[in-house]
Structures are given as C-alpha cells and as structure tokens.
Amino acid sequence: MSESRSQSQNMASISPLHTWSQRPHHASFTAFSNNKGTNQYKKQFVFCCKKQEQEDDARTLNRFRIEEQDDDSRTKRREVMFQLAFTACSFPAIVSYALAANDLRVYTDELNKFEISIPQDWQLGAGEPNGFKSITAFYPQEASSSSVSVVITGLGPDFTRMESFGKVEAFADTLVSGLDRSWRRPPGVAAKLIDCKASKGFYYIEYTLQNPGESRKHLFSAIGMASNGWYNRLYTVTGQFVEEESEKYGSNIEKAVASFRFI
C-alpha cells in the first residue's frame, strides 16, 4: 500500500507537459479523476497539446519549404555559374565579318540593346543563337588568342539583379574556383582570381587561366543583367589575351570590357 502511494506521489510530481513529451502525439490520457474540475483541466490540456502539435507541424512544413526553395535557388545559381565557366574555357564557332579600320569603333547591337567600344580594325563574329543564348565576338584580323566576346543567357524569374547570385566576392570566388583544376593529378588548368568589384549593376572580375606547359591567359569580365521586356537576361562580356600579347592588346581589351553598357 505504501509503495502504491509512493508511485502516485511520484506521478503527481511530474508536470503534464513533461509527461506529454515522453509520449507519442497520438497517446491518450486516462489517469484523471472523474470530478468536474479535473475533466475541465483535461480538456484544456489536450487542446493545448493538439494546438502545440499543429504549430510544430506547421513550423516543420515551413522549414522544409524554405529548405526546398533554398536548394532550388542554389541549383539555379550553380547552373548559371557552370555556363559562365564553360564560356570562359571555350570559344564558340563564329562567322566573321570584316570591319573597316577607323580611329574609333563603337559597336551597337540594337536587337540586344548594348553598346561596346572595340579596337579599331578588329573583326566581328556572330554565333547562331541556341535557345535563350546569343554570342557576339570581336578579334584581330591576324592569328591571335586575343578576343572580346558578349554572351547573353536567359535567366529565371528568381534572378532580378546581380545580388541574386550573392555578393561579388563570393560570386567571383565561385566562378574562378569552378575553373581551377590545378589540384588534380595530373594537374589541369590553374585559375587564379586577381581582382573583383561591383559597380553600377555590374560585377567586374579579373583572373588568369593557365594550362600546364602553355602561356598564361589573362581575362577581364563584366557581368550584368537586363530585361528584354519578357524575361531577364545575363550579359557576360569577356576579354582575354595571352601574356605574350599583353602589350599589344591588353590595354585595348581592358578598355573594351569596361566600355560595355546597355542602351
């Protein structure tokens, strides 16, 4: 009898909330007396527990939704960054058109609404659009590894400004580290970030690429975003030259990339 009384006292010392936390949410409670006051307390307690359970479920569902949205956003950012990296490593097939040599050449694209200053006697190359992508390139008449290209890629509605990709430092680091293969065995292309900054809606990135046994390639990129009236598009302007041609083309290529603007 004393042992039963001791167990009852121990049960009474445990708070209802503690007891609830030890049981599954579907557990029923039967250890209540039949008096009116206790029945009223039981109803209030069960109601509070059910309400707490509903709030917990709602918070869990919202957390899952937020995580899914974050994962989807990160996936989209990775896809765009992969496209940028692929563009930096490869140069598309282009159809060349000779441009007359002038003291100053300003190229205007009325269809894609941009303007860029290019070296005086460079040629123009236009790639065939692929889906939401268009390519325009400029390069010297003589055989050279130097060029300036403008690649336009369609974006989803989640991307409304460059900050949608994160701050410029993180963006640049992700882009360049995604190109680097120097850690492989045997080593691949070595990519190094030189500088980056954000200005007037553009991200400007300077970096180098070097394949083993080849000359180092210097690259300047200006990346911005604009709408064509239906959807946002990402404009990636990339100027590149090898070290041997830095004195001949380096300054003009850097100026060309910096001159890019929307009209």
Tab-separated table of C-alpha atoms in Angstrom:
chain	number	residue	atom	x	y	z
A	1	MET	CA	0.000	0.000	0.000
A	2	SER	CA	2.814	2.388	0.853
A	3	GLU	CA	4.542	1.511	-2.419
A	4	SER	CA	1.377	2.384	-4.401
A	5	ARG	CA	1.064	5.690	-2.501
A	6	SER	CA	4.710	6.484	-3.327
A	7	GLN	CA	4.164	5.839	-7.029
A	8	SER	CA	1.102	8.113	-7.009
A	9	GLN	CA	3.114	10.888	-5.375
A	10	ASN	CA	5.882	10.472	-7.962
A	11	MET	CA	3.357	10.679	-10.798
A	12	ALA	CA	1.847	13.814	-9.253
A	13	SER	CA	5.279	15.459	-9.147
A	14	ILE	CA	5.707	15.133	-12.935
A	15	SER	CA	4.229	18.055	-14.844
A	16	PRO	CA	1.665	17.289	-17.605
A	17	LEU	CA	3.951	18.894	-20.234
A	18	HIS	CA	6.835	16.610	-19.225
A	19	THR	CA	4.542	13.568	-19.441
A	20	TRP	CA	3.389	14.670	-22.919
A	21	SER	CA	6.937	14.988	-24.167
A	22	GLN	CA	7.617	11.382	-23.223
A	23	ARG	CA	4.643	10.002	-25.198
A	24	PRO	CA	3.763	9.790	-28.899
A	25	HIS	CA	1.432	12.559	-30.129
A	26	HIS	CA	-1.412	10.075	-30.586
A	27	ALA	CA	-1.232	8.743	-26.987
A	28	SER	CA	-4.393	9.021	-24.870
A	29	PHE	CA	-4.561	10.055	-21.236
A	30	THR	CA	-6.716	8.075	-18.785
A	31	ALA	CA	-5.137	8.766	-15.387
A	32	PHE	CA	-7.588	11.562	-14.432
A	33	SER	CA	-10.209	11.603	-11.713
A	34	ASN	CA	-13.886	11.973	-12.622
A	35	ASN	CA	-14.541	15.247	-10.817
A	36	LYS	CA	-15.669	18.217	-12.888
A	37	GLY	CA	-12.638	20.384	-12.274
A	38	THR	CA	-10.208	17.735	-13.405
A	39	ASN	CA	-12.246	16.971	-16.541
A	40	GLN	CA	-12.159	20.657	-17.448
A	41	TYR	CA	-8.389	20.691	-16.919
A	42	LYS	CA	-8.069	17.570	-19.069
A	43	LYS	CA	-9.933	19.206	-21.975
A	44	GLN	CA	-7.811	22.336	-21.738
A	45	PHE	CA	-4.600	20.338	-21.554
A	46	VAL	CA	-5.429	18.084	-24.519
A	47	PHE	CA	-6.474	21.137	-26.551
A	48	CYS	CA	-3.164	22.869	-25.748
A	49	CYS	CA	-1.210	19.778	-26.721
A	50	LYS	CA	-3.070	19.429	-30.016
A	51	LYS	CA	-2.570	23.127	-30.738
A	52	GLN	CA	1.139	22.814	-29.914
A	53	GLU	CA	1.373	19.773	-32.198
A	54	GLN	CA	-0.288	21.678	-35.064
A	55	GLU	CA	2.070	24.632	-34.595
A	56	ASP	CA	5.088	22.297	-34.545
A	57	ASP	CA	3.887	20.583	-37.736
A	58	ALA	CA	3.330	23.958	-39.410
A	59	ARG	CA	6.815	25.152	-38.448
A	60	THR	CA	8.343	21.911	-39.717
A	61	LEU	CA	6.463	22.179	-43.033
A	62	ASN	CA	7.530	25.803	-43.462
A	63	ARG	CA	11.142	24.861	-42.721
A	64	PHE	CA	11.027	22.116	-45.358
A	65	ARG	CA	9.524	24.543	-47.886
A	66	ILE	CA	12.224	27.134	-47.177
A	67	GLU	CA	14.942	24.488	-47.475
A	68	GLU	CA	13.477	23.292	-50.787
A	69	GLN	CA	13.382	26.874	-52.087
A	70	ASP	CA	16.991	27.435	-50.956
A	71	ASP	CA	18.096	24.190	-52.617
A	72	ASP	CA	16.297	25.138	-55.836
A	73	SER	CA	17.844	28.608	-55.793
A	74	ARG	CA	21.321	27.180	-55.171
A	75	THR	CA	20.825	24.708	-58.037
A	76	LYS	CA	19.865	27.506	-60.417
A	77	ARG	CA	22.863	29.575	-59.330
A	78	ARG	CA	25.163	26.597	-59.890
A	79	GLU	CA	23.722	26.102	-63.392
A	80	VAL	CA	24.378	29.727	-64.320
A	81	MET	CA	27.876	29.614	-62.836
A	82	PHE	CA	28.600	26.443	-64.826
A	83	GLN	CA	27.510	28.229	-68.019
A	84	LEU	CA	29.830	31.140	-67.223
A	85	ALA	CA	32.723	28.793	-66.528
A	86	PHE	CA	32.079	26.873	-69.745
A	87	THR	CA	32.005	30.131	-71.722
A	88	ALA	CA	35.344	31.200	-70.231
A	89	CYS	CA	37.003	27.898	-71.160
A	90	SER	CA	35.631	27.516	-74.676
A	91	PHE	CA	35.127	29.749	-77.670
A	92	PRO	CA	32.149	29.131	-79.965
A	93	ALA	CA	32.261	28.683	-83.719
A	94	ILE	CA	31.659	32.082	-85.292
A	95	VAL	CA	31.069	33.593	-88.690
A	96	SER	CA	33.423	36.500	-89.284
A	97	TYR	CA	32.628	39.848	-90.857
A	98	ALA	CA	35.397	42.324	-91.643
A	99	LEU	CA	35.066	45.737	-90.042
A	100	ALA	CA	36.540	48.784	-91.649
A	101	ALA	CA	39.510	50.264	-89.831
A	102	ASN	CA	38.540	53.505	-88.125
A	103	ASP	CA	40.156	55.650	-85.476
A	104	LEU	CA	37.363	54.691	-83.108
A	105	ARG	CA	34.843	51.911	-83.470
A	106	VAL	CA	31.720	51.789	-81.347
A	107	TYR	CA	29.656	48.669	-81.962
A	108	THR	CA	25.925	48.955	-81.248
A	109	ASP	CA	23.578	45.973	-81.088
A	110	GLU	CA	20.059	47.354	-81.491
A	111	LEU	CA	18.435	43.936	-81.100
A	112	ASN	CA	20.121	43.023	-77.830
A	113	LYS	CA	20.346	46.610	-76.615
A	114	PHE	CA	24.016	47.014	-75.825
A	115	GLU	CA	26.974	49.086	-76.940
A	116	ILE	CA	30.707	48.408	-76.729
A	117	SER	CA	33.908	50.102	-77.965
A	118	ILE	CA	36.299	47.762	-79.767
A	119	PRO	CA	39.837	48.034	-81.180
A	120	GLN	CA	39.869	49.879	-84.476
A	121	ASP	CA	40.486	47.087	-87.016
A	122	TRP	CA	39.072	44.043	-85.253
A	123	GLN	CA	36.665	41.663	-86.925
A	124	LEU	CA	33.156	40.833	-85.826
A	125	GLY	CA	31.931	37.276	-85.319
A	126	ALA	CA	28.324	36.261	-84.662
A	127	GLY	CA	27.306	32.858	-83.329
A	128	GLU	CA	23.995	31.170	-84.027
A	129	PRO	CA	21.586	31.640	-81.069
A	130	ASN	CA	20.936	28.490	-79.057
A	131	GLY	CA	17.712	28.717	-77.080
A	132	PHE	CA	17.996	31.853	-74.951
A	133	LYS	CA	21.679	32.352	-75.820
A	134	SER	CA	23.339	34.642	-78.336
A	135	ILE	CA	27.048	35.207	-78.925
A	136	THR	CA	28.938	38.139	-80.438
A	137	ALA	CA	32.740	38.152	-80.639
A	138	PHE	CA	35.459	40.571	-81.715
A	139	TYR	CA	39.043	39.575	-82.566
A	140	PRO	CA	42.135	40.740	-84.518
A	141	GLN	CA	42.470	40.072	-88.236
A	142	GLU	CA	45.789	38.298	-87.724
A	143	ALA	CA	46.039	34.932	-85.982
A	144	SER	CA	45.732	35.578	-82.270
A	145	SER	CA	44.409	34.165	-78.998
A	146	SER	CA	43.042	37.569	-78.016
A	147	SER	CA	39.337	38.363	-78.247
A	148	VAL	CA	36.333	40.061	-76.672
A	149	SER	CA	33.009	38.210	-76.538
A	150	VAL	CA	29.479	39.047	-75.400
A	151	VAL	CA	27.385	36.051	-74.356
A	152	ILE	CA	23.690	36.512	-73.481
A	153	THR	CA	21.862	33.854	-71.472
A	154	GLY	CA	18.229	33.737	-70.352
A	155	LEU	CA	17.501	33.736	-66.611
A	156	GLY	CA	14.600	32.547	-64.491
A	157	PRO	CA	12.269	34.890	-62.558
A	158	ASP	CA	14.240	34.301	-59.339
A	159	PHE	CA	17.116	36.411	-60.677
A	160	THR	CA	16.220	40.096	-60.664
A	161	ARG	CA	19.632	41.686	-60.051
A	162	MET	CA	23.266	40.630	-59.756
A	163	GLU	CA	22.969	40.355	-55.967
A	164	SER	CA	20.652	37.374	-56.585
A	165	PHE	CA	23.892	35.444	-57.168
A	166	GLY	CA	25.402	36.670	-53.911
A	167	LYS	CA	27.975	39.371	-53.255
A	168	VAL	CA	30.645	39.985	-55.864
A	169	GLU	CA	33.435	38.434	-53.771
A	170	ALA	CA	31.560	35.149	-53.350
A	171	PHE	CA	30.442	35.199	-56.985
A	172	ALA	CA	33.979	35.722	-58.267
A	173	ASP	CA	35.443	33.088	-55.962
A	174	THR	CA	32.838	30.523	-57.059
A	175	LEU	CA	33.407	31.277	-60.732
A	176	VAL	CA	37.211	31.067	-60.600
A	177	SER	CA	37.394	28.098	-58.226
A	178	GLY	CA	34.993	26.271	-60.542
A	179	LEU	CA	37.516	26.694	-63.366
A	180	ASP	CA	40.555	25.612	-61.360
A	181	ARG	CA	41.817	22.074	-61.985
A	182	SER	CA	45.366	22.546	-60.680
A	183	TRP	CA	44.642	20.227	-57.735
A	184	ARG	CA	44.106	17.212	-59.971
A	185	ARG	CA	46.710	14.531	-60.638
A	186	PRO	CA	47.981	15.188	-63.222
A	187	PRO	CA	47.234	18.908	-62.788
A	188	GLY	CA	44.817	20.635	-65.127
A	189	VAL	CA	44.182	24.323	-65.801
A	190	ALA	CA	45.218	26.660	-62.977
A	191	ALA	CA	42.786	29.515	-62.302
A	192	LYS	CA	43.637	32.495	-60.089
A	193	LEU	CA	41.427	35.394	-59.045
A	194	ILE	CA	43.195	38.761	-59.385
A	195	ASP	CA	40.520	41.311	-58.517
A	196	CYS	CA	36.762	41.855	-58.393
A	197	LYS	CA	34.357	44.722	-57.753
A	198	ALA	CA	30.708	45.709	-58.160
A	199	SER	CA	29.783	48.968	-59.891
A	200	LYS	CA	26.541	50.333	-61.365
A	201	GLY	CA	24.802	46.965	-61.513
A	202	PHE	CA	27.789	45.092	-62.984
A	203	TYR	CA	30.210	42.604	-61.480
A	204	TYR	CA	33.768	43.103	-62.768
A	205	ILE	CA	36.170	40.181	-62.398
A	206	GLU	CA	39.844	39.884	-63.342
A	207	TYR	CA	41.506	36.472	-63.305
A	208	THR	CA	44.035	34.244	-65.073
A	209	LEU	CA	43.939	30.753	-66.589
A	210	GLN	CA	46.946	28.620	-67.437
A	211	ASN	CA	47.087	25.109	-68.832
A	212	PRO	CA	50.232	23.113	-67.939
A	213	GLY	CA	53.012	23.909	-70.402
A	214	GLU	CA	51.068	26.783	-72.037
A	215	SER	CA	51.096	30.565	-71.749
A	216	ARG	CA	49.065	32.212	-69.031
A	217	LYS	CA	45.824	33.754	-70.283
A	218	HIS	CA	44.558	36.980	-68.727
A	219	LEU	CA	40.801	37.605	-68.596
A	220	PHE	CA	38.587	40.583	-67.789
A	221	SER	CA	34.861	40.015	-67.352
A	222	ALA	CA	31.916	42.380	-66.918
A	223	ILE	CA	28.683	40.639	-65.950
A	224	GLY	CA	25.333	42.413	-65.821
A	225	MET	CA	21.622	41.801	-66.070
A	226	ALA	CA	18.853	43.411	-68.127
A	227	SER	CA	15.312	42.592	-69.257
A	228	ASN	CA	14.185	42.356	-72.865
A	229	GLY	CA	10.591	43.027	-71.833
A	230	TRP	CA	9.677	39.375	-71.254
A	231	TYR	CA	12.436	37.940	-69.055
A	232	ASN	CA	15.788	38.863	-67.537
A	233	ARG	CA	18.983	38.048	-69.379
A	234	LEU	CA	22.553	37.735	-68.164
A	235	TYR	CA	25.207	39.529	-70.238
A	236	THR	CA	28.743	38.184	-69.840
A	237	VAL	CA	31.427	40.293	-71.519
A	238	THR	CA	34.845	38.597	-71.516
A	239	GLY	CA	38.109	39.966	-72.891
A	240	GLN	CA	41.134	37.667	-72.995
A	241	PHE	CA	44.772	37.763	-74.106
A	242	VAL	CA	47.902	35.710	-73.512
A	243	GLU	CA	50.928	37.205	-71.761
A	244	GLU	CA	52.927	37.471	-74.987
A	245	GLU	CA	50.254	39.780	-76.422
A	246	SER	CA	49.655	41.863	-73.310
A	247	GLU	CA	51.499	44.947	-74.605
A	248	LYS	CA	49.811	44.729	-77.989
A	249	TYR	CA	46.208	44.034	-76.916
A	250	GLY	CA	45.957	44.119	-73.117
A	251	SER	CA	45.081	47.778	-72.648
A	252	ASN	CA	42.532	47.890	-75.501
A	253	ILE	CA	40.816	44.699	-74.322
A	254	GLU	CA	40.504	46.008	-70.770
A	255	LYS	CA	39.028	49.274	-72.096
A	256	ALA	CA	36.632	47.392	-74.370
A	257	VAL	CA	35.215	45.360	-71.488
A	258	ALA	CA	34.926	48.457	-69.302
A	259	SER	CA	33.097	50.337	-72.074
A	260	PHE	CA	30.196	47.875	-72.277
A	261	ARG	CA	26.829	49.400	-71.452
A	262	PHE	CA	23.099	48.875	-72.020
A	263	ILE	CA	21.171	51.188	-74.330
